[in-house]
Tab-separated table of C-alpha atoms and ligand atoms in Angstrom:
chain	number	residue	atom	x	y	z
K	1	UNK	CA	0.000	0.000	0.000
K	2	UNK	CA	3.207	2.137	-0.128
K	3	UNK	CA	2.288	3.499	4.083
K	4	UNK	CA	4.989	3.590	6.506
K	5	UNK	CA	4.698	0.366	9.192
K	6	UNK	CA	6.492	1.182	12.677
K	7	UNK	CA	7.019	-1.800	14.226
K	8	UNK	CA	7.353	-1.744	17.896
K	9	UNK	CA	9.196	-4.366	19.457
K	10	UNK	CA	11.145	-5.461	22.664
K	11	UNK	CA	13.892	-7.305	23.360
K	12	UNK	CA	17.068	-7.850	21.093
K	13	UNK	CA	17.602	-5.588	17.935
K	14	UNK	CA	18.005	-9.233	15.707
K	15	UNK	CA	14.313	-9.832	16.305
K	16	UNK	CA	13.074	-7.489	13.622
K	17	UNK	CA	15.749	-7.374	11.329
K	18	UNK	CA	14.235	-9.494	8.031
K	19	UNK	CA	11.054	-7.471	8.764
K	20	UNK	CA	13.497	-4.332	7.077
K	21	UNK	CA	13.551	-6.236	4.106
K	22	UNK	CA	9.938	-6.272	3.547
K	23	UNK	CA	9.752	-2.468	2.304
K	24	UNK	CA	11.587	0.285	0.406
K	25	UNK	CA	14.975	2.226	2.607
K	26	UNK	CA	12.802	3.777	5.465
K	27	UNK	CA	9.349	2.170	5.162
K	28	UNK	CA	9.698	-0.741	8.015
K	29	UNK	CA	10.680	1.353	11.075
K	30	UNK	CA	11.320	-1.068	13.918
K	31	UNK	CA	10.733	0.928	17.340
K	32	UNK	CA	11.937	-0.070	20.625
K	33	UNK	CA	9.059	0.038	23.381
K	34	UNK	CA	8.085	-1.787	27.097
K	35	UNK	CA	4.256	-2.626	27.043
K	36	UNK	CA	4.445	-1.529	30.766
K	37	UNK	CA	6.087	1.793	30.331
K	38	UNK	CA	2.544	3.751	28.880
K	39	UNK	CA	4.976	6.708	27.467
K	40	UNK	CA	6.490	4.390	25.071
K	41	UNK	CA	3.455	3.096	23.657
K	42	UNK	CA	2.521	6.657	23.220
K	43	UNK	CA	5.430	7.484	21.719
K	44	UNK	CA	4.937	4.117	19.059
K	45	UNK	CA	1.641	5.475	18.098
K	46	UNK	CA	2.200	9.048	18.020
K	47	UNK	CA	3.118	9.333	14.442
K	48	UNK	CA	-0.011	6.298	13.629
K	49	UNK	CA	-3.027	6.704	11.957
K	50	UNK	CA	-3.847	3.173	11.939
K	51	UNK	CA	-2.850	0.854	14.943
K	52	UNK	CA	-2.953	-3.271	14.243
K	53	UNK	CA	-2.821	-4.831	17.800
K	54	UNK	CA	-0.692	-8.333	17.407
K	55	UNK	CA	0.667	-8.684	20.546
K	56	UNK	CA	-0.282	-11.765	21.742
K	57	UNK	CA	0.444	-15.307	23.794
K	58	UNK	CA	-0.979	-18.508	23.870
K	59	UNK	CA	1.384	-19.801	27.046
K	60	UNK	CA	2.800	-17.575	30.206
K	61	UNK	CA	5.774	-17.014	31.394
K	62	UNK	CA	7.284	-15.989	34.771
K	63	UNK	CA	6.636	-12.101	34.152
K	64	UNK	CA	3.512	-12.123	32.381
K	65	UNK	CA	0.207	-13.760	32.807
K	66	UNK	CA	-2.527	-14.617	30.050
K	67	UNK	CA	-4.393	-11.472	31.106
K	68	UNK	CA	-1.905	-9.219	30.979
K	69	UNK	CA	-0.716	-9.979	27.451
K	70	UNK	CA	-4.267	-10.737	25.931
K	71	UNK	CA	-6.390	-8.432	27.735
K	72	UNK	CA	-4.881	-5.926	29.389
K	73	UNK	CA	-2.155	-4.931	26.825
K	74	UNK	CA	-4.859	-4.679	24.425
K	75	UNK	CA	-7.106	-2.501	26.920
K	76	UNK	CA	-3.953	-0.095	27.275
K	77	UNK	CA	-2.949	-0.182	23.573
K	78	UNK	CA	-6.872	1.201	22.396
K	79	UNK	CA	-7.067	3.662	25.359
K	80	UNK	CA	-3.932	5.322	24.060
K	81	UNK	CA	-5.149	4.964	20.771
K	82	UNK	CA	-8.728	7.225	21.806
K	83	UNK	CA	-6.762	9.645	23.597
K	84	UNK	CA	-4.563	10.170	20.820
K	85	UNK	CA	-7.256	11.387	18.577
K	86	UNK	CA	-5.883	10.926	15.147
K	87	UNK	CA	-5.511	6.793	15.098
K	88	UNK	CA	-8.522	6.041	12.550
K	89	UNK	CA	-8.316	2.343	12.425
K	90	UNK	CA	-7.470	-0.005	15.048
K	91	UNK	CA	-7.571	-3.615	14.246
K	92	UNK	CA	-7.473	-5.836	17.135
K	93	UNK	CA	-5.943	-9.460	16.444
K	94	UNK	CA	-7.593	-11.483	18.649
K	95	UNK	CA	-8.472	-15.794	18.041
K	96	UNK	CA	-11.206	-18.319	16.731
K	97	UNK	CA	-12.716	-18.947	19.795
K	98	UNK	CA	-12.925	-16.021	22.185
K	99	UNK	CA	-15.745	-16.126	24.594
K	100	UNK	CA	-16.221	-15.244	28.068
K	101	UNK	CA	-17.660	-18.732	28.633
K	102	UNK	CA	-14.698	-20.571	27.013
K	103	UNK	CA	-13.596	-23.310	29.415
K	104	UNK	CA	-9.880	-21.880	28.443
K	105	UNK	CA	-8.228	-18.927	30.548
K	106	UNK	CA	-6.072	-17.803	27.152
K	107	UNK	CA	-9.742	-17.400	25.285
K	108	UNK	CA	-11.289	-15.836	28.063
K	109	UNK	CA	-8.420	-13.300	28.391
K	110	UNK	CA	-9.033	-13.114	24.492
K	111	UNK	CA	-12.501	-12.320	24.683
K	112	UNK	CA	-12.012	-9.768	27.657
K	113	UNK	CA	-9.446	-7.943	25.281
K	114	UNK	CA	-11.795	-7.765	22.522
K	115	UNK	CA	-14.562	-6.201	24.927
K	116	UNK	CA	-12.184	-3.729	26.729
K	117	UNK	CA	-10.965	-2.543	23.493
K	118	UNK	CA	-14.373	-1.820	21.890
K	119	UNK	CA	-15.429	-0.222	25.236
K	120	UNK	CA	-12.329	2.303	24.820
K	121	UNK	CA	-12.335	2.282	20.849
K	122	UNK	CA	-15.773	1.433	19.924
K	123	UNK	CA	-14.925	1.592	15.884
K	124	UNK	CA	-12.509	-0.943	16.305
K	125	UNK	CA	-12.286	-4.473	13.954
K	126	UNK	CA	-11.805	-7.794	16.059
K	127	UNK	CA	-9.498	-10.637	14.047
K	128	UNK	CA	-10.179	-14.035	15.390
K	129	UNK	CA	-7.721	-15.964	13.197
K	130	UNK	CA	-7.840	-20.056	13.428
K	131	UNK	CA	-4.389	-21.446	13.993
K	132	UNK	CA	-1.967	-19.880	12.166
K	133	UNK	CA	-0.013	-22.050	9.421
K	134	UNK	CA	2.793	-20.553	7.572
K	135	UNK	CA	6.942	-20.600	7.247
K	136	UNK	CA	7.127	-19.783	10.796
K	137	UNK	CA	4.305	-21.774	12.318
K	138	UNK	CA	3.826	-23.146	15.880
K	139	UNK	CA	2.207	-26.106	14.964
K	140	UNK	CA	3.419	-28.057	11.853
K	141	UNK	CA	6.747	-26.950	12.759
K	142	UNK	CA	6.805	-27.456	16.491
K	143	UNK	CA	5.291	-31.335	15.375
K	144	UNK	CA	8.285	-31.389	12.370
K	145	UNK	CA	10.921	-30.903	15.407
K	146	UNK	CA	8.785	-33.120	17.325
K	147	UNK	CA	8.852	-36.052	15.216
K	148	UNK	CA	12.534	-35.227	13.941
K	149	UNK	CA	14.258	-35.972	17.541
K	150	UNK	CA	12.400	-38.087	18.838
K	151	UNK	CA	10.867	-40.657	15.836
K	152	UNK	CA	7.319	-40.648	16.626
K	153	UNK	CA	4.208	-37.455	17.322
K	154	UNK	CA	2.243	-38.123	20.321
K	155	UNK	CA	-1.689	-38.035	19.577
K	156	UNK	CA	-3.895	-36.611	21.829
K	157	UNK	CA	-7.619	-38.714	21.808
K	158	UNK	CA	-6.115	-40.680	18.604
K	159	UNK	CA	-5.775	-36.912	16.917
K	160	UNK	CA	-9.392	-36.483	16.361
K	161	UNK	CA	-9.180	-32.949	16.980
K	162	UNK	CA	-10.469	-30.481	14.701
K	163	UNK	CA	-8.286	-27.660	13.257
K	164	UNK	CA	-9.441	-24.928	10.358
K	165	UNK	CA	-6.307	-23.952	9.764
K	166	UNK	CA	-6.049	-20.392	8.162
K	167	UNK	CA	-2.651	-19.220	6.176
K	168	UNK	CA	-1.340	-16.452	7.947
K	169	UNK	CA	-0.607	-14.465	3.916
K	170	UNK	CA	-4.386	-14.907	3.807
K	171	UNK	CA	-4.781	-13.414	7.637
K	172	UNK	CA	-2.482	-10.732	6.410
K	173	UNK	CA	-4.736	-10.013	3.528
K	174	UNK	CA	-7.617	-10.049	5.380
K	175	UNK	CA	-5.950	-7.333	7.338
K	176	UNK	CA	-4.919	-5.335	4.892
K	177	UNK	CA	-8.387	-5.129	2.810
K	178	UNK	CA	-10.055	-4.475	5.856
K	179	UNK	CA	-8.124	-1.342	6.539
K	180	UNK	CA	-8.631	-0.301	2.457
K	181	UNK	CA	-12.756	-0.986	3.373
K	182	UNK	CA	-14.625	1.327	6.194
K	183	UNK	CA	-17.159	-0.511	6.478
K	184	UNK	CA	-15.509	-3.352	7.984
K	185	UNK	CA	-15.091	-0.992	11.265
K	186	UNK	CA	-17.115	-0.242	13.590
K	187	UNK	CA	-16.782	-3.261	16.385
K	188	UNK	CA	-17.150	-5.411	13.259
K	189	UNK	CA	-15.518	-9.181	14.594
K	190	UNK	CA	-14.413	-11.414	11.373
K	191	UNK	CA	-13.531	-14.893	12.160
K	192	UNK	CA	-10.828	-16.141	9.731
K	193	UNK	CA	-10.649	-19.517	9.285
K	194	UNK	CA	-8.718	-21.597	6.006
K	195	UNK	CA	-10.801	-23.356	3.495
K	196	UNK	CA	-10.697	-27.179	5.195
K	197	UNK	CA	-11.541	-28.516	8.131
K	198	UNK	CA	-8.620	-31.359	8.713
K	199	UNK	CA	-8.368	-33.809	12.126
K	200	UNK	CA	-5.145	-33.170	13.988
K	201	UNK	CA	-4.161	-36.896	12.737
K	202	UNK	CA	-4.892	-35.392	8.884
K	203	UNK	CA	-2.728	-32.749	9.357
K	204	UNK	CA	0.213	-34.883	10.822
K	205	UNK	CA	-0.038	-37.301	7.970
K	206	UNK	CA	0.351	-34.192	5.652
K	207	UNK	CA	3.636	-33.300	7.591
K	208	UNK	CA	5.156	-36.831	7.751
K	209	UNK	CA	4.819	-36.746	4.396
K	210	UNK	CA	6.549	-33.312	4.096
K	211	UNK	CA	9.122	-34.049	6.334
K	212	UNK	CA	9.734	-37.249	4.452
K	213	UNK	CA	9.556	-39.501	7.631
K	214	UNK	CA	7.606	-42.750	8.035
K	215	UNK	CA	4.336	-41.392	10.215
K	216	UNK	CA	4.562	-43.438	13.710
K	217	UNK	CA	2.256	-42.025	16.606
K	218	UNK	CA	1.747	-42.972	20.669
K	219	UNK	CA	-1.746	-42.719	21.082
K	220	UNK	CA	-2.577	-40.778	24.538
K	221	UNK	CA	-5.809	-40.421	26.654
K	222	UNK	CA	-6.842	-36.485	26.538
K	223	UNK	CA	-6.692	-36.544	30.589
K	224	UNK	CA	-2.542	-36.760	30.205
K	225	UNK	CA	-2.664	-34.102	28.235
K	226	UNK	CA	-4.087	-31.945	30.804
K	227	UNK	CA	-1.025	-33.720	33.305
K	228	UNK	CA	1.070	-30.438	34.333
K	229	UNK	CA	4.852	-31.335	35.905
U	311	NAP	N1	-0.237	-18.368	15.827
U	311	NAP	C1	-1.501	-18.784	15.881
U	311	NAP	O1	-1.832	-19.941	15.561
U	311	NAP	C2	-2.587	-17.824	16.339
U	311	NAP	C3	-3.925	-18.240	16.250
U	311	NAP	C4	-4.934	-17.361	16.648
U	311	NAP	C5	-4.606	-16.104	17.101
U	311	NAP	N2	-3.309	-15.727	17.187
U	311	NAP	C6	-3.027	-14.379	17.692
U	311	NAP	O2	-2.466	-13.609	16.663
U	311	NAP	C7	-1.603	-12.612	17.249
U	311	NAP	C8	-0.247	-12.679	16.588
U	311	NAP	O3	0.309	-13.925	16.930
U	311	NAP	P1	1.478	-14.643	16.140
U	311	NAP	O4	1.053	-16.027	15.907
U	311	NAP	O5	1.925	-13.783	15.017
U	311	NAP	O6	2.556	-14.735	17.291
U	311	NAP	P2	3.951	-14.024	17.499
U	311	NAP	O7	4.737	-14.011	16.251
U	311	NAP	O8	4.539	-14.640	18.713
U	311	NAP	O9	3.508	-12.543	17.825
U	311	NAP	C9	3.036	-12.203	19.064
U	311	NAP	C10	3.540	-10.821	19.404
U	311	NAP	O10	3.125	-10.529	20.743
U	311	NAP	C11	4.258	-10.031	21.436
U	311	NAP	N3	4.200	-10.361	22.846
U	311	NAP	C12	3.977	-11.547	23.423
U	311	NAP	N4	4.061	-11.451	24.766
U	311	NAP	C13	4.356	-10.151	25.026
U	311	NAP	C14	4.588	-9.411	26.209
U	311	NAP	N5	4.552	-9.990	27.403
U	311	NAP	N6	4.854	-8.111	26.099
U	311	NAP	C15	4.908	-7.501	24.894
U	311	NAP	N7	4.712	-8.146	23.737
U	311	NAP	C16	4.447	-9.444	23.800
U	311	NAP	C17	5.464	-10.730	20.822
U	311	NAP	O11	6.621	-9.980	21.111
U	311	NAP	P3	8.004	-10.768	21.331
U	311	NAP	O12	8.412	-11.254	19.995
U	311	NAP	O13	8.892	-9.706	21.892
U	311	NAP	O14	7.724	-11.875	22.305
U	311	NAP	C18	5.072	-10.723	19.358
U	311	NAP	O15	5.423	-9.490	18.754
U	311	NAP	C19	-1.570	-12.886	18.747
U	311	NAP	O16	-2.501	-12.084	19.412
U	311	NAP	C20	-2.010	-14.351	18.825
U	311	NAP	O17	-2.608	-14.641	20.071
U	311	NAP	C21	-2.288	-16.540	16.793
């Protein structure tokens, strides 16, 4: 679209690096910023007109919770974004799923996000991709690894588990056209999901077969997979 992307990130400068390659000298402008210091989130959206919220975890970590990542950074990001008075879009990335019902604390958290955010920005567009697939995926890869060191993929209730995966070019798309198209605002929620439905065992078939490996599986009950150590 030929705009200017600032790209606020923490942590090491390498993170963001091949993201400079994705635009003319100048266009991709990383930007360092802590999500709990509020004057450097101003400061990352002070030159914005649009604001596309992708921050985002689906495990915790010693310093930050599911709420505080999926809800509350989100709550802080489109408060910001009103006060600042010129931000005209705001897309919040949120996941297929959300609901303040869900029997999962990361989809609750979700859900809250996407509430607090059209309470402080009610023009806002919720995102709910599926699971993401892609080059940098946390799921076929993560299983590729899997199955690479250790010669077999564990499967959860014999992999009967539905997916609709959704290609994350296609989420990007989605993204993009929706910020080219007004009337996709306005606490508009979109829930992206990819063209097939496939079974968790489906989809590890497909990446045996990618990863050139002979498929072999241990079958395990779904209550070990709620087993924490
Ligand atoms: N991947 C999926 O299958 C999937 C499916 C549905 C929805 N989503 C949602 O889509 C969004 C983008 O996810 P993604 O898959 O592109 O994952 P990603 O590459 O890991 O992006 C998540 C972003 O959130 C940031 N983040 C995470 N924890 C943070 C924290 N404590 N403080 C500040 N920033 C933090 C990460 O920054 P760092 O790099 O510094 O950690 C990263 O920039 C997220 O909201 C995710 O929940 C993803």
């Amino acid at each position: 679209m030929g705009s200017q992307v600032l790209v606020p990130f923490r942590g090491c400068e390498d993170s963001h690096r091949h993201l400079k390659l994705m635009g003319d000298l100048g266009q991709i402008v990383p930007m360092n910023y802590n999500p709990r210091d509020v004057n450097s989130i101003k400061t990352a959206v002070a030159k914005s007109n649009v604001v596309i919220n992708l921050i985002g975890r689906e495990y915790e970590t010693r310093n930050y919770g599911f709420e505080e990542v999926n809800h509350q950074m989100a709550e802080q990001l489109a408060m910001i974004s009103k006060e600042h008075g010129g931000i005209v879009r705001f897309i919040q990335v949120s996941a297929l799923g959300a609901s303040a019902s869900s029997p999962s604390r990361l989809l609750r958290a979700k859900a809250a996000g996407e509430e607090s955010v059209l309470k402080e920005f009610p023009e806002a567009t919720i995102m709910r991709p599926a699971t993401l697939i892609g080059t940098e995926d946390r799921i076929l890869n993560r299983w590729a690894m899997y199955a690479k060191n250790w010669g077999f993929l564990p499967l959860f209730g014999g992999g009967s588990t539905k997916f609709q995966p959704v290609y994350v070019v296609d989420v990007a798309a989605a993204i993009v056209n929706s910020l080219k198209d007004d009337g996709t605002s306005m606490g508009k929620t979109y829930e992206l999901g990819g063209p097939d439905i496939y079974t968790v065992h489906d989809l590890a078939e497909m990446m045996f077969e990618t990863i050139r490996e002979y498929p072999r599986y241990v079958n395990l009950p779904f209550p070990i997979a709620k087993v924490r150590i």
